[in-house]
């Protein structure tokens, strides 16, 4: 390691460390902070200029699939000299510093609390900082989200739903909190939901034939068509003749994914109720379950008018990503 690099690293951690005895140094407290929140450590000049603008552009970009302008991460800015005491226990931290002698970017895991990710970007000019943020933001956000996902999934384990409808119908398990209850079960369809203030959070599971999506060029439109046919049949609205459909003015965004060790497609978009004023976001995973010659679809959707929906959708995604297939010999 170059001498200048050693000096930079030592300087950084000297800024945010206080004197502790050996026992205190060995102890790491529990990290603090809400899911999807980020503490940004940099001096006020950088925060108020183009470096801060670049941080906001990436780390506070709008969540895909939610109509309102909700950020990926809620940002909290603190100057370097404030990053001490309780603030230092923040779960997700982005430290940015302009220093004349070096360019450096890395992520530390659990340096001051458990769990914790501290992403460090140091560069010799504002232009270099902006370039590094552009290059590294996607990876850093992924690291923060993965940590928050694990924290959320661990919280589920405090009280799990013990109903077996999904297991019996589809041969899968998910870690679903006990606040969710089975509201509808039919052949090849299970709907679970939980009440929230003025609304609900919902999980639905169903299967489609293996050859449901044979043409890549029509994949997105086929997702919408299949989803709408299932929703019309099983997800009614509040009045007669009303039912869920995919919002026509909001084309879903589709990404590759992996669920339960199998390849999948992730679709994010907006749902609405046909002939009724209700709408909200959804995330749907279409899983390639070749062993059972089917496409397994697991979807989460939220109805929460006039409320921030990001964290609700994050919880639903976290539940779905606990999915495991039960081996045939264990069924």
PDB file of C-alpha atoms in Angstrom:
ATOM      1  CA  UNK A   1       0.000   0.000   0.000  1.00  0.00           C
ATOM      2  CA  UNK A   2       1.326   3.395  -0.910  1.00  0.00           C
ATOM      3  CA  UNK A   3       2.370   5.686   1.910  1.00  0.00           C
ATOM      4  CA  UNK A   4      -0.152   8.347   0.816  1.00  0.00           C
ATOM      5  CA  UNK A   5      -2.974   5.819   0.927  1.00  0.00           C
ATOM      6  CA  UNK A   6      -2.040   4.761   4.459  1.00  0.00           C
ATOM      7  CA  UNK A   7      -2.036   8.406   5.548  1.00  0.00           C
ATOM      8  CA  UNK A   8      -5.460   9.053   4.021  1.00  0.00           C
ATOM      9  CA  UNK A   9      -7.047   6.018   5.639  1.00  0.00           C
ATOM     10  CA  UNK A  10      -5.496   6.823   9.009  1.00  0.00           C
ATOM     11  CA  UNK A  11      -6.629  10.433   8.759  1.00  0.00           C
ATOM     12  CA  UNK A  12     -10.206   9.446   7.956  1.00  0.00           C
ATOM     13  CA  UNK A  13     -10.603   7.127  10.875  1.00  0.00           C
ATOM     14  CA  UNK A  14      -8.821   9.544  13.192  1.00  0.00           C
ATOM     15  CA  UNK A  15     -11.478  12.138  12.358  1.00  0.00           C
ATOM     16  CA  UNK A  16     -14.311   9.863  13.431  1.00  0.00           C
ATOM     17  CA  UNK A  17     -12.717   7.952  16.309  1.00  0.00           C
ATOM     18  CA  UNK A  18     -12.579   8.868  19.970  1.00  0.00           C
ATOM     19  CA  UNK A  19     -10.392   7.517  22.733  1.00  0.00           C
ATOM     20  CA  UNK A  20     -11.635   4.176  24.056  1.00  0.00           C
ATOM     21  CA  UNK A  21     -10.144   1.509  26.271  1.00  0.00           C
ATOM     22  CA  UNK A  22      -9.546  -2.007  24.942  1.00  0.00           C
ATOM     23  CA  UNK A  23     -12.900  -3.353  26.123  1.00  0.00           C
ATOM     24  CA  UNK A  24     -14.797  -0.520  24.420  1.00  0.00           C
ATOM     25  CA  UNK A  25     -12.899  -1.107  21.173  1.00  0.00           C
ATOM     26  CA  UNK A  26     -13.897  -4.766  21.186  1.00  0.00           C
ATOM     27  CA  UNK A  27     -17.573  -3.958  21.677  1.00  0.00           C
ATOM     28  CA  UNK A  28     -19.707  -2.997  18.697  1.00  0.00           C
ATOM     29  CA  UNK A  29     -23.200  -1.691  19.488  1.00  0.00           C
ATOM     30  CA  UNK A  30     -26.295  -2.345  17.432  1.00  0.00           C
ATOM     31  CA  UNK A  31     -26.558  -0.001  14.480  1.00  0.00           C
ATOM     32  CA  UNK A  32     -29.370   2.534  14.322  1.00  0.00           C
ATOM     33  CA  UNK A  33     -31.445   4.076  11.570  1.00  0.00           C
ATOM     34  CA  UNK A  34     -34.578   3.402   9.598  1.00  0.00           C
ATOM     35  CA  UNK A  35     -34.586   1.035   6.645  1.00  0.00           C
ATOM     36  CA  UNK A  36     -33.818   2.888   3.392  1.00  0.00           C
ATOM     37  CA  UNK A  37     -32.118   5.781   5.157  1.00  0.00           C
ATOM     38  CA  UNK A  38     -28.566   7.038   4.601  1.00  0.00           C
ATOM     39  CA  UNK A  39     -26.262   9.268   6.630  1.00  0.00           C
ATOM     40  CA  UNK A  40     -24.109  11.344   4.271  1.00  0.00           C
ATOM     41  CA  UNK A  41     -20.917  12.682   5.839  1.00  0.00           C
ATOM     42  CA  UNK A  42     -19.209  15.575   4.009  1.00  0.00           C
ATOM     43  CA  UNK A  43     -18.413  19.216   4.624  1.00  0.00           C
ATOM     44  CA  UNK A  44     -21.116  21.800   3.987  1.00  0.00           C
ATOM     45  CA  UNK A  45     -19.399  23.243   0.939  1.00  0.00           C
ATOM     46  CA  UNK A  46     -19.415  19.912  -0.882  1.00  0.00           C
ATOM     47  CA  UNK A  47     -22.985  19.148   0.190  1.00  0.00           C
ATOM     48  CA  UNK A  48     -24.310  22.468  -1.117  1.00  0.00           C
ATOM     49  CA  UNK A  49     -22.447  22.229  -4.435  1.00  0.00           C
ATOM     50  CA  UNK A  50     -22.208  19.874  -7.395  1.00  0.00           C
ATOM     51  CA  UNK A  51     -20.918  16.968  -5.284  1.00  0.00           C
ATOM     52  CA  UNK A  52     -24.024  17.104  -3.080  1.00  0.00           C
ATOM     53  CA  UNK A  53     -26.181  17.421  -6.196  1.00  0.00           C
ATOM     54  CA  UNK A  54     -24.591  14.265  -7.606  1.00  0.00           C
ATOM     55  CA  UNK A  55     -25.221  12.383  -4.345  1.00  0.00           C
ATOM     56  CA  UNK A  56     -28.876  13.410  -4.426  1.00  0.00           C
ATOM     57  CA  UNK A  57     -29.148  12.481  -8.114  1.00  0.00           C
ATOM     58  CA  UNK A  58     -28.136   8.884  -7.441  1.00  0.00           C
ATOM     59  CA  UNK A  59     -28.955   8.094  -3.820  1.00  0.00           C
ATOM     60  CA  UNK A  60     -32.253  10.001  -3.682  1.00  0.00           C
ATOM     61  CA  UNK A  61     -33.457   9.006  -7.160  1.00  0.00           C
ATOM     62  CA  UNK A  62     -37.123   8.073  -7.430  1.00  0.00           C
ATOM     63  CA  UNK A  63     -38.148   4.499  -6.655  1.00  0.00           C
ATOM     64  CA  UNK A  64     -39.181   2.589  -9.776  1.00  0.00           C
ATOM     65  CA  UNK A  65     -42.892   1.798  -9.971  1.00  0.00           C
ATOM     66  CA  UNK A  66     -44.178   4.387  -7.481  1.00  0.00           C
ATOM     67  CA  UNK A  67     -46.021   7.325  -8.989  1.00  0.00           C
ATOM     68  CA  UNK A  68     -45.109   9.870  -6.349  1.00  0.00           C
ATOM     69  CA  UNK A  69     -41.545  11.120  -6.174  1.00  0.00           C
ATOM     70  CA  UNK A  70     -40.303   8.845  -3.368  1.00  0.00           C
ATOM     71  CA  UNK A  71     -36.490   8.533  -3.010  1.00  0.00           C
ATOM     72  CA  UNK A  72     -34.570   5.254  -2.992  1.00  0.00           C
ATOM     73  CA  UNK A  73     -32.900   6.420   0.224  1.00  0.00           C
ATOM     74  CA  UNK A  74     -33.830   9.169   2.670  1.00  0.00           C
ATOM     75  CA  UNK A  75     -30.700  11.269   3.073  1.00  0.00           C
ATOM     76  CA  UNK A  76     -29.430  12.850   6.275  1.00  0.00           C
ATOM     77  CA  UNK A  77     -26.406  15.125   5.858  1.00  0.00           C
ATOM     78  CA  UNK A  78     -23.918  15.710   8.683  1.00  0.00           C
ATOM     79  CA  UNK A  79     -20.530  17.511   8.573  1.00  0.00           C
ATOM     80  CA  UNK A  80     -17.420  15.439   9.314  1.00  0.00           C
ATOM     81  CA  UNK A  81     -17.003  16.776  12.855  1.00  0.00           C
ATOM     82  CA  UNK A  82     -20.531  15.647  13.763  1.00  0.00           C
ATOM     83  CA  UNK A  83     -19.863  12.030  12.783  1.00  0.00           C
ATOM     84  CA  UNK A  84     -19.261  10.794  16.303  1.00  0.00           C
ATOM     85  CA  UNK A  85     -21.170   9.282  19.210  1.00  0.00           C
ATOM     86  CA  UNK A  86     -24.622   8.002  18.291  1.00  0.00           C
ATOM     87  CA  UNK A  87     -24.349   9.288  14.714  1.00  0.00           C
ATOM     88  CA  UNK A  88     -21.411   6.955  14.143  1.00  0.00           C
ATOM     89  CA  UNK A  89     -23.738   3.990  14.769  1.00  0.00           C
ATOM     90  CA  UNK A  90     -25.828   4.798  11.681  1.00  0.00           C
ATOM     91  CA  UNK A  91     -26.446   1.617   9.699  1.00  0.00           C
ATOM     92  CA  UNK A  92     -25.728   3.057   6.239  1.00  0.00           C
ATOM     93  CA  UNK A  93     -23.066   5.732   5.865  1.00  0.00           C
ATOM     94  CA  UNK A  94     -21.605   7.519   2.844  1.00  0.00           C
ATOM     95  CA  UNK A  95     -18.395   9.420   3.674  1.00  0.00           C
ATOM     96  CA  UNK A  96     -17.146  11.862   1.014  1.00  0.00           C
ATOM     97  CA  UNK A  97     -14.021  13.982   1.348  1.00  0.00           C
ATOM     98  CA  UNK A  98     -11.941  16.159  -0.962  1.00  0.00           C
ATOM     99  CA  UNK A  99      -8.231  15.617  -0.313  1.00  0.00           C
ATOM    100  CA  UNK A 100      -5.440  16.896  -2.534  1.00  0.00           C
ATOM    101  CA  UNK A 101      -3.194  13.843  -2.597  1.00  0.00           C
ATOM    102  CA  UNK A 102      -5.292  10.822  -3.534  1.00  0.00           C
ATOM    103  CA  UNK A 103      -8.324   9.165  -5.102  1.00  0.00           C
ATOM    104  CA  UNK A 104      -9.900   6.323  -3.144  1.00  0.00           C
ATOM    105  CA  UNK A 105     -13.215   4.435  -2.958  1.00  0.00           C
ATOM    106  CA  UNK A 106     -14.145   1.409  -0.858  1.00  0.00           C
ATOM    107  CA  UNK A 107     -16.785  -0.012   1.505  1.00  0.00           C
ATOM    108  CA  UNK A 108     -16.147  -1.089   5.090  1.00  0.00           C
ATOM    109  CA  UNK A 109     -18.387  -3.630   6.794  1.00  0.00           C
ATOM    110  CA  UNK A 110     -19.324  -3.242  10.487  1.00  0.00           C
ATOM    111  CA  UNK A 111     -16.552  -0.807  11.493  1.00  0.00           C
ATOM    112  CA  UNK A 112     -18.444   0.803  14.413  1.00  0.00           C
ATOM    113  CA  UNK A 113     -21.766  -1.046  14.786  1.00  0.00           C
ATOM    114  CA  UNK A 114     -23.565  -4.227  13.741  1.00  0.00           C
ATOM    115  CA  UNK A 115     -24.710  -4.414  11.001  1.00  0.00           C
ATOM    116  CA  UNK A 116     -23.185  -1.451   9.208  1.00  0.00           C
ATOM    117  CA  UNK A 117     -21.833  -0.400   5.815  1.00  0.00           C
ATOM    118  CA  UNK A 118     -19.593   2.651   5.482  1.00  0.00           C
ATOM    119  CA  UNK A 119     -18.893   3.650   1.879  1.00  0.00           C
ATOM    120  CA  UNK A 120     -15.884   5.973   1.541  1.00  0.00           C
ATOM    121  CA  UNK A 121     -15.133   8.174  -1.473  1.00  0.00           C
ATOM    122  CA  UNK A 122     -12.073  10.433  -1.338  1.00  0.00           C
ATOM    123  CA  UNK A 123     -10.723  12.348  -4.322  1.00  0.00           C
ATOM    124  CA  UNK A 124      -8.423  15.262  -5.123  1.00  0.00           C
ATOM    125  CA  UNK A 125     -11.052  17.446  -6.819  1.00  0.00           C
ATOM    126  CA  UNK A 126     -14.776  17.958  -6.981  1.00  0.00           C
ATOM    127  CA  UNK A 127     -14.737  16.724 -10.564  1.00  0.00           C
ATOM    128  CA  UNK A 128     -13.064  13.486  -9.472  1.00  0.00           C
ATOM    129  CA  UNK A 129     -15.584  13.058  -6.651  1.00  0.00           C
ATOM    130  CA  UNK A 130     -18.477  13.498  -9.079  1.00  0.00           C
ATOM    131  CA  UNK A 131     -16.969  10.961 -11.491  1.00  0.00           C
ATOM    132  CA  UNK A 132     -16.418   8.402  -8.735  1.00  0.00           C
ATOM    133  CA  UNK A 133     -19.971   8.836  -7.457  1.00  0.00           C
ATOM    134  CA  UNK A 134     -21.264   8.246 -10.990  1.00  0.00           C
ATOM    135  CA  UNK A 135     -19.171   5.081 -11.279  1.00  0.00           C
ATOM    136  CA  UNK A 136     -19.748   3.603  -7.836  1.00  0.00           C
ATOM    137  CA  UNK A 137     -23.241   4.715  -6.767  1.00  0.00           C
ATOM    138  CA  UNK A 138     -25.104   1.723  -8.206  1.00  0.00           C
ATOM    139  CA  UNK A 139     -22.874  -0.774  -6.392  1.00  0.00           C
ATOM    140  CA  UNK A 140     -22.953   1.180  -3.128  1.00  0.00           C
ATOM    141  CA  UNK A 141     -26.759   1.454  -3.200  1.00  0.00           C
ATOM    142  CA  UNK A 142     -26.946  -2.288  -3.832  1.00  0.00           C
ATOM    143  CA  UNK A 143     -24.807  -2.942  -0.742  1.00  0.00           C
ATOM    144  CA  UNK A 144     -26.989  -0.687   1.419  1.00  0.00           C
ATOM    145  CA  UNK A 145     -30.205  -2.283   0.132  1.00  0.00           C
ATOM    146  CA  UNK A 146     -28.913  -5.813   0.683  1.00  0.00           C
ATOM    147  CA  UNK A 147     -28.037  -4.993   4.284  1.00  0.00           C
ATOM    148  CA  UNK A 148     -31.465  -3.416   4.906  1.00  0.00           C
ATOM    149  CA  UNK A 149     -33.071  -6.435   3.271  1.00  0.00           C
ATOM    150  CA  UNK A 150     -31.303  -8.776   5.692  1.00  0.00           C
ATOM    151  CA  UNK A 151     -32.266  -6.618   8.675  1.00  0.00           C
ATOM    152  CA  UNK A 152     -35.899  -6.616   7.552  1.00  0.00           C
ATOM    153  CA  UNK A 153     -35.933 -10.373   6.967  1.00  0.00           C
ATOM    154  CA  UNK A 154     -34.379 -11.007  10.382  1.00  0.00           C
ATOM    155  CA  UNK A 155     -37.144  -8.932  11.952  1.00  0.00           C
ATOM    156  CA  UNK A 156     -39.725 -11.249  10.359  1.00  0.00           C
ATOM    157  CA  UNK A 157     -38.379 -14.138  12.443  1.00  0.00           C
ATOM    158  CA  UNK A 158     -39.737 -12.606  15.638  1.00  0.00           C
ATOM    159  CA  UNK A 159     -43.259 -13.745  14.747  1.00  0.00           C
ATOM    160  CA  UNK A 160     -43.986 -15.788  11.622  1.00  0.00           C
ATOM    161  CA  UNK A 161     -47.308 -16.725  10.072  1.00  0.00           C
ATOM    162  CA  UNK A 162     -47.946 -20.441  10.551  1.00  0.00           C
ATOM    163  CA  UNK A 163     -50.681 -20.902   7.939  1.00  0.00           C
ATOM    164  CA  UNK A 164     -49.836 -23.538   5.331  1.00  0.00           C
ATOM    165  CA  UNK A 165     -51.958 -22.490   2.359  1.00  0.00           C
ATOM    166  CA  UNK A 166     -49.034 -21.365   0.194  1.00  0.00           C
ATOM    167  CA  UNK A 167     -46.986 -24.442   1.072  1.00  0.00           C
ATOM    168  CA  UNK A 168     -49.852 -26.793   0.275  1.00  0.00           C
ATOM    169  CA  UNK A 169     -50.842 -25.096  -2.982  1.00  0.00           C
ATOM    170  CA  UNK A 170     -47.408 -24.393  -4.472  1.00  0.00           C
ATOM    171  CA  UNK A 171     -44.748 -26.398  -2.640  1.00  0.00           C
ATOM    172  CA  UNK A 172     -42.916 -23.301  -1.420  1.00  0.00           C
ATOM    173  CA  UNK A 173     -42.285 -21.528   1.846  1.00  0.00           C
ATOM    174  CA  UNK A 174     -41.762 -17.862   2.657  1.00  0.00           C
ATOM    175  CA  UNK A 175     -41.001 -16.103   5.923  1.00  0.00           C
ATOM    176  CA  UNK A 176     -44.227 -14.126   6.224  1.00  0.00           C
ATOM    177  CA  UNK A 177     -44.869 -12.060   9.378  1.00  0.00           C
ATOM    178  CA  UNK A 178     -47.803 -13.166  11.489  1.00  0.00           C
ATOM    179  CA  UNK A 179     -49.695  -9.910  10.819  1.00  0.00           C
ATOM    180  CA  UNK A 180     -50.457 -11.253   7.325  1.00  0.00           C
ATOM    181  CA  UNK A 181     -53.504 -13.515   7.058  1.00  0.00           C
ATOM    182  CA  UNK A 182     -54.903 -15.680   4.278  1.00  0.00           C
ATOM    183  CA  UNK A 183     -57.846 -13.777   2.807  1.00  0.00           C
ATOM    184  CA  UNK A 184     -58.569 -15.984  -0.208  1.00  0.00           C
ATOM    185  CA  UNK A 185     -57.545 -19.464  -1.231  1.00  0.00           C
ATOM    186  CA  UNK A 186     -58.682 -21.116  -4.420  1.00  0.00           C
ATOM    187  CA  UNK A 187     -57.236 -23.700  -6.752  1.00  0.00           C
ATOM    188  CA  UNK A 188     -53.903 -22.222  -7.944  1.00  0.00           C
ATOM    189  CA  UNK A 189     -54.387 -18.916  -6.107  1.00  0.00           C
ATOM    190  CA  UNK A 190     -53.600 -17.676  -2.583  1.00  0.00           C
ATOM    191  CA  UNK A 191     -54.032 -14.093  -1.366  1.00  0.00           C
ATOM    192  CA  UNK A 192     -52.613 -12.896   1.966  1.00  0.00           C
ATOM    193  CA  UNK A 193     -52.877  -9.380   3.335  1.00  0.00           C
ATOM    194  CA  UNK A 194     -52.346  -7.165   6.339  1.00  0.00           C
ATOM    195  CA  UNK A 195     -54.068  -3.975   7.391  1.00  0.00           C
ATOM    196  CA  UNK A 196     -52.154  -0.702   7.512  1.00  0.00           C
ATOM    197  CA  UNK A 197     -53.403   2.803   8.197  1.00  0.00           C
ATOM    198  CA  UNK A 198     -56.124   3.561   5.642  1.00  0.00           C
ATOM    199  CA  UNK A 199     -55.082   0.667   3.429  1.00  0.00           C
ATOM    200  CA  UNK A 200     -53.511  -2.754   3.061  1.00  0.00           C
ATOM    201  CA  UNK A 201     -50.408  -4.658   1.997  1.00  0.00           C
ATOM    202  CA  UNK A 202     -50.974  -7.739  -0.117  1.00  0.00           C
ATOM    203  CA  UNK A 203     -49.256 -10.894  -1.343  1.00  0.00           C
ATOM    204  CA  UNK A 204     -50.684 -13.096  -4.089  1.00  0.00           C
ATOM    205  CA  UNK A 205     -49.269 -16.349  -5.471  1.00  0.00           C
ATOM    206  CA  UNK A 206     -50.347 -18.263  -8.561  1.00  0.00           C
ATOM    207  CA  UNK A 207     -48.850 -20.279 -11.424  1.00  0.00           C
ATOM    208  CA  UNK A 208     -48.902 -20.024 -15.206  1.00  0.00           C
ATOM    209  CA  UNK A 209     -48.060 -22.647 -17.842  1.00  0.00           C
ATOM    210  CA  UNK A 210     -44.339 -22.990 -18.595  1.00  0.00           C
ATOM    211  CA  UNK A 211     -44.806 -21.727 -22.171  1.00  0.00           C
ATOM    212  CA  UNK A 212     -46.728 -18.570 -21.172  1.00  0.00           C
ATOM    213  CA  UNK A 213     -43.948 -16.270 -22.374  1.00  0.00           C
ATOM    214  CA  UNK A 214     -42.539 -17.670 -25.604  1.00  0.00           C
ATOM    215  CA  UNK A 215     -41.656 -14.439 -27.395  1.00  0.00           C
ATOM    216  CA  UNK A 216     -39.107 -11.986 -25.995  1.00  0.00           C
ATOM    217  CA  UNK A 217     -40.430  -9.148 -28.145  1.00  0.00           C
ATOM    218  CA  UNK A 218     -43.860  -9.352 -26.477  1.00  0.00           C
ATOM    219  CA  UNK A 219     -42.648 -10.272 -22.980  1.00  0.00           C
ATOM    220  CA  UNK A 220     -43.737  -7.041 -21.264  1.00  0.00           C
ATOM    221  CA  UNK A 221     -47.149  -6.952 -22.918  1.00  0.00           C
ATOM    222  CA  UNK A 222     -47.613 -10.638 -22.130  1.00  0.00           C
ATOM    223  CA  UNK A 223     -46.854  -9.970 -18.456  1.00  0.00           C
ATOM    224  CA  UNK A 224     -49.561  -7.309 -18.398  1.00  0.00           C
ATOM    225  CA  UNK A 225     -52.055  -9.506 -20.251  1.00  0.00           C
ATOM    226  CA  UNK A 226     -51.512 -12.523 -17.966  1.00  0.00           C
ATOM    227  CA  UNK A 227     -51.549 -10.391 -14.850  1.00  0.00           C
ATOM    228  CA  UNK A 228     -54.786  -8.688 -15.861  1.00  0.00           C
ATOM    229  CA  UNK A 229     -56.532 -11.996 -16.560  1.00  0.00           C
ATOM    230  CA  UNK A 230     -55.630 -13.355 -13.114  1.00  0.00           C
ATOM    231  CA  UNK A 231     -56.495 -10.095 -11.330  1.00  0.00           C
ATOM    232  CA  UNK A 232     -59.883  -9.839 -13.055  1.00  0.00           C
ATOM    233  CA  UNK A 233     -60.732 -13.350 -11.904  1.00  0.00           C
ATOM    234  CA  UNK A 234     -59.430 -13.226  -8.335  1.00  0.00           C
ATOM    235  CA  UNK A 235     -58.928  -9.591  -7.187  1.00  0.00           C
ATOM    236  CA  UNK A 236     -62.270  -7.762  -7.150  1.00  0.00           C
ATOM    237  CA  UNK A 237     -62.729  -4.075  -6.434  1.00  0.00           C
ATOM    238  CA  UNK A 238     -65.103  -2.631  -3.837  1.00  0.00           C
ATOM    239  CA  UNK A 239     -68.130  -2.469  -6.143  1.00  0.00           C
ATOM    240  CA  UNK A 240     -69.800  -4.934  -8.487  1.00  0.00           C
ATOM    241  CA  UNK A 241     -68.084  -4.988 -11.871  1.00  0.00           C
ATOM    242  CA  UNK A 242     -64.809  -3.535 -10.532  1.00  0.00           C
ATOM    243  CA  UNK A 243     -61.521  -5.434 -10.437  1.00  0.00           C
ATOM    244  CA  UNK A 244     -57.768  -4.925 -10.491  1.00  0.00           C
ATOM    245  CA  UNK A 245     -55.944  -4.200 -13.751  1.00  0.00           C
ATOM    246  CA  UNK A 246     -52.479  -2.971 -14.668  1.00  0.00           C
ATOM    247  CA  UNK A 247     -52.475   0.797 -15.026  1.00  0.00           C
ATOM    248  CA  UNK A 248     -52.396   1.479 -18.761  1.00  0.00           C
ATOM    249  CA  UNK A 249     -50.571   4.796 -18.474  1.00  0.00           C
ATOM    250  CA  UNK A 250     -47.674   3.278 -16.511  1.00  0.00           C
ATOM    251  CA  UNK A 251     -45.794   0.564 -18.426  1.00  0.00           C
ATOM    252  CA  UNK A 252     -44.056  -1.868 -16.045  1.00  0.00           C
ATOM    253  CA  UNK A 253     -40.282  -1.878 -15.736  1.00  0.00           C
ATOM    254  CA  UNK A 254     -38.799  -5.364 -16.045  1.00  0.00           C
ATOM    255  CA  UNK A 255     -35.445  -6.606 -14.696  1.00  0.00           C
ATOM    256  CA  UNK A 256     -33.663  -9.972 -14.424  1.00  0.00           C
ATOM    257  CA  UNK A 257     -33.805 -11.495 -10.945  1.00  0.00           C
ATOM    258  CA  UNK A 258     -33.230 -14.677  -8.969  1.00  0.00           C
ATOM    259  CA  UNK A 259     -35.700 -16.041  -6.429  1.00  0.00           C
ATOM    260  CA  UNK A 260     -35.313 -19.281  -4.494  1.00  0.00           C
ATOM    261  CA  UNK A 261     -32.236 -20.204  -6.510  1.00  0.00           C
ATOM    262  CA  UNK A 262     -34.122 -19.961  -9.816  1.00  0.00           C
ATOM    263  CA  UNK A 263     -34.002 -17.368 -12.587  1.00  0.00           C
ATOM    264  CA  UNK A 264     -36.885 -14.925 -12.606  1.00  0.00           C
ATOM    265  CA  UNK A 265     -38.167 -11.699 -14.100  1.00  0.00           C
ATOM    266  CA  UNK A 266     -38.984  -8.788 -11.798  1.00  0.00           C
ATOM    267  CA  UNK A 267     -41.758  -6.445 -12.961  1.00  0.00           C
ATOM    268  CA  UNK A 268     -42.550  -3.169 -11.212  1.00  0.00           C
ATOM    269  CA  UNK A 269     -45.465  -0.972 -12.091  1.00  0.00           C
ATOM    270  CA  UNK A 270     -48.815   0.441 -11.046  1.00  0.00           C
ATOM    271  CA  UNK A 271     -52.177  -1.245 -10.580  1.00  0.00           C
ATOM    272  CA  UNK A 272     -55.596   0.367 -10.597  1.00  0.00           C
ATOM    273  CA  UNK A 273     -59.206  -0.713 -10.146  1.00  0.00           C
ATOM    274  CA  UNK A 274     -61.309  -0.854 -13.291  1.00  0.00           C
ATOM    275  CA  UNK A 275     -64.196   1.646 -13.021  1.00  0.00           C
ATOM    276  CA  UNK A 276     -63.156   2.785  -9.539  1.00  0.00           C
ATOM    277  CA  UNK A 277     -60.704   5.332  -8.145  1.00  0.00           C
ATOM    278  CA  UNK A 278     -58.100   3.130  -6.460  1.00  0.00           C
ATOM    279  CA  UNK A 279     -54.464   2.561  -7.422  1.00  0.00           C
ATOM    280  CA  UNK A 280     -51.008   1.743  -6.094  1.00  0.00           C
ATOM    281  CA  UNK A 281     -47.641   0.103  -6.838  1.00  0.00           C
ATOM    282  CA  UNK A 282     -46.878  -3.568  -7.334  1.00  0.00           C
ATOM    283  CA  UNK A 283     -43.780  -5.762  -7.684  1.00  0.00           C
ATOM    284  CA  UNK A 284     -44.176  -9.123  -9.383  1.00  0.00           C
ATOM    285  CA  UNK A 285     -41.649 -11.938  -9.703  1.00  0.00           C
ATOM    286  CA  UNK A 286     -42.198 -14.489 -12.491  1.00  0.00           C
ATOM    287  CA  UNK A 287     -40.037 -17.467 -11.535  1.00  0.00           C
ATOM    288  CA  UNK A 288     -38.823 -20.128 -13.961  1.00  0.00           C
ATOM    289  CA  UNK A 289     -39.778 -23.338 -12.143  1.00  0.00           C
ATOM    290  CA  UNK A 290     -38.716 -25.811 -14.824  1.00  0.00           C
ATOM    291  CA  UNK A 291     -38.746 -28.755 -12.405  1.00  0.00           C
ATOM    292  CA  UNK A 292     -42.500 -28.341 -12.028  1.00  0.00           C
ATOM    293  CA  UNK A 293     -43.077 -27.230 -15.649  1.00  0.00           C
ATOM    294  CA  UNK A 294     -44.579 -23.907 -14.601  1.00  0.00           C
ATOM    295  CA  UNK A 295     -44.036 -20.206 -14.104  1.00  0.00           C
ATOM    296  CA  UNK A 296     -44.559 -19.367 -10.449  1.00  0.00           C
ATOM    297  CA  UNK A 297     -45.749 -15.798  -9.917  1.00  0.00           C
ATOM    298  CA  UNK A 298     -45.407 -14.090  -6.538  1.00  0.00           C
ATOM    299  CA  UNK A 299     -46.604 -10.510  -6.321  1.00  0.00           C
ATOM    300  CA  UNK A 300     -46.787  -7.826  -3.667  1.00  0.00           C
ATOM    301  CA  UNK A 301     -48.999  -4.767  -3.989  1.00  0.00           C
ATOM    302  CA  UNK A 302     -49.969  -1.927  -1.686  1.00  0.00           C
ATOM    303  CA  UNK A 303     -52.997   0.285  -1.273  1.00  0.00           C
ATOM    304  CA  UNK A 304     -52.062   3.259   0.885  1.00  0.00           C
ATOM    305  CA  UNK A 305     -53.547   6.541  -0.368  1.00  0.00           C
ATOM    306  CA  UNK A 306     -51.662   9.703   0.606  1.00  0.00           C
ATOM    307  CA  UNK A 307     -48.923   7.638   2.298  1.00  0.00           C
ATOM    308  CA  UNK A 308     -45.268   6.933   1.516  1.00  0.00           C
ATOM    309  CA  UNK A 309     -45.262   3.498  -0.094  1.00  0.00           C
ATOM    310  CA  UNK A 310     -41.536   2.817  -0.511  1.00  0.00           C
ATOM    311  CA  UNK A 311     -41.036   0.997   2.778  1.00  0.00           C
ATOM    312  CA  UNK A 312     -44.252  -0.997   2.367  1.00  0.00           C
ATOM    313  CA  UNK A 313     -43.056  -2.251  -1.013  1.00  0.00           C
ATOM    314  CA  UNK A 314     -39.617  -2.965   0.431  1.00  0.00           C
ATOM    315  CA  UNK A 315     -41.208  -5.209   3.077  1.00  0.00           C
ATOM    316  CA  UNK A 316     -43.166  -7.116   0.443  1.00  0.00           C
ATOM    317  CA  UNK A 317     -40.025  -7.577  -1.652  1.00  0.00           C
ATOM    318  CA  UNK A 318     -38.149  -8.786   1.437  1.00  0.00           C
ATOM    319  CA  UNK A 319     -40.848 -11.386   2.112  1.00  0.00           C
ATOM    320  CA  UNK A 320     -40.800 -12.663  -1.469  1.00  0.00           C
ATOM    321  CA  UNK A 321     -37.005 -12.964  -1.418  1.00  0.00           C
ATOM    322  CA  UNK A 322     -37.217 -15.457   1.462  1.00  0.00           C
ATOM    323  CA  UNK A 323     -38.968 -17.895  -0.889  1.00  0.00           C
ATOM    324  CA  UNK A 324     -37.694 -21.478  -0.888  1.00  0.00           C
ATOM    325  CA  UNK A 325     -38.845 -24.460  -2.918  1.00  0.00           C
ATOM    326  CA  UNK A 326     -39.661 -27.571  -0.921  1.00  0.00           C
ATOM    327  CA  UNK A 327     -37.748 -30.570  -2.319  1.00  0.00           C
ATOM    328  CA  UNK A 328     -40.103 -33.121  -3.872  1.00  0.00           C
ATOM    329  CA  UNK A 329     -38.927 -35.849  -1.534  1.00  0.00           C
ATOM    330  CA  UNK A 330     -39.896 -33.640   1.445  1.00  0.00           C
ATOM    331  CA  UNK A 331     -43.420 -32.899   0.247  1.00  0.00           C
TER     332      UNK A 331
END
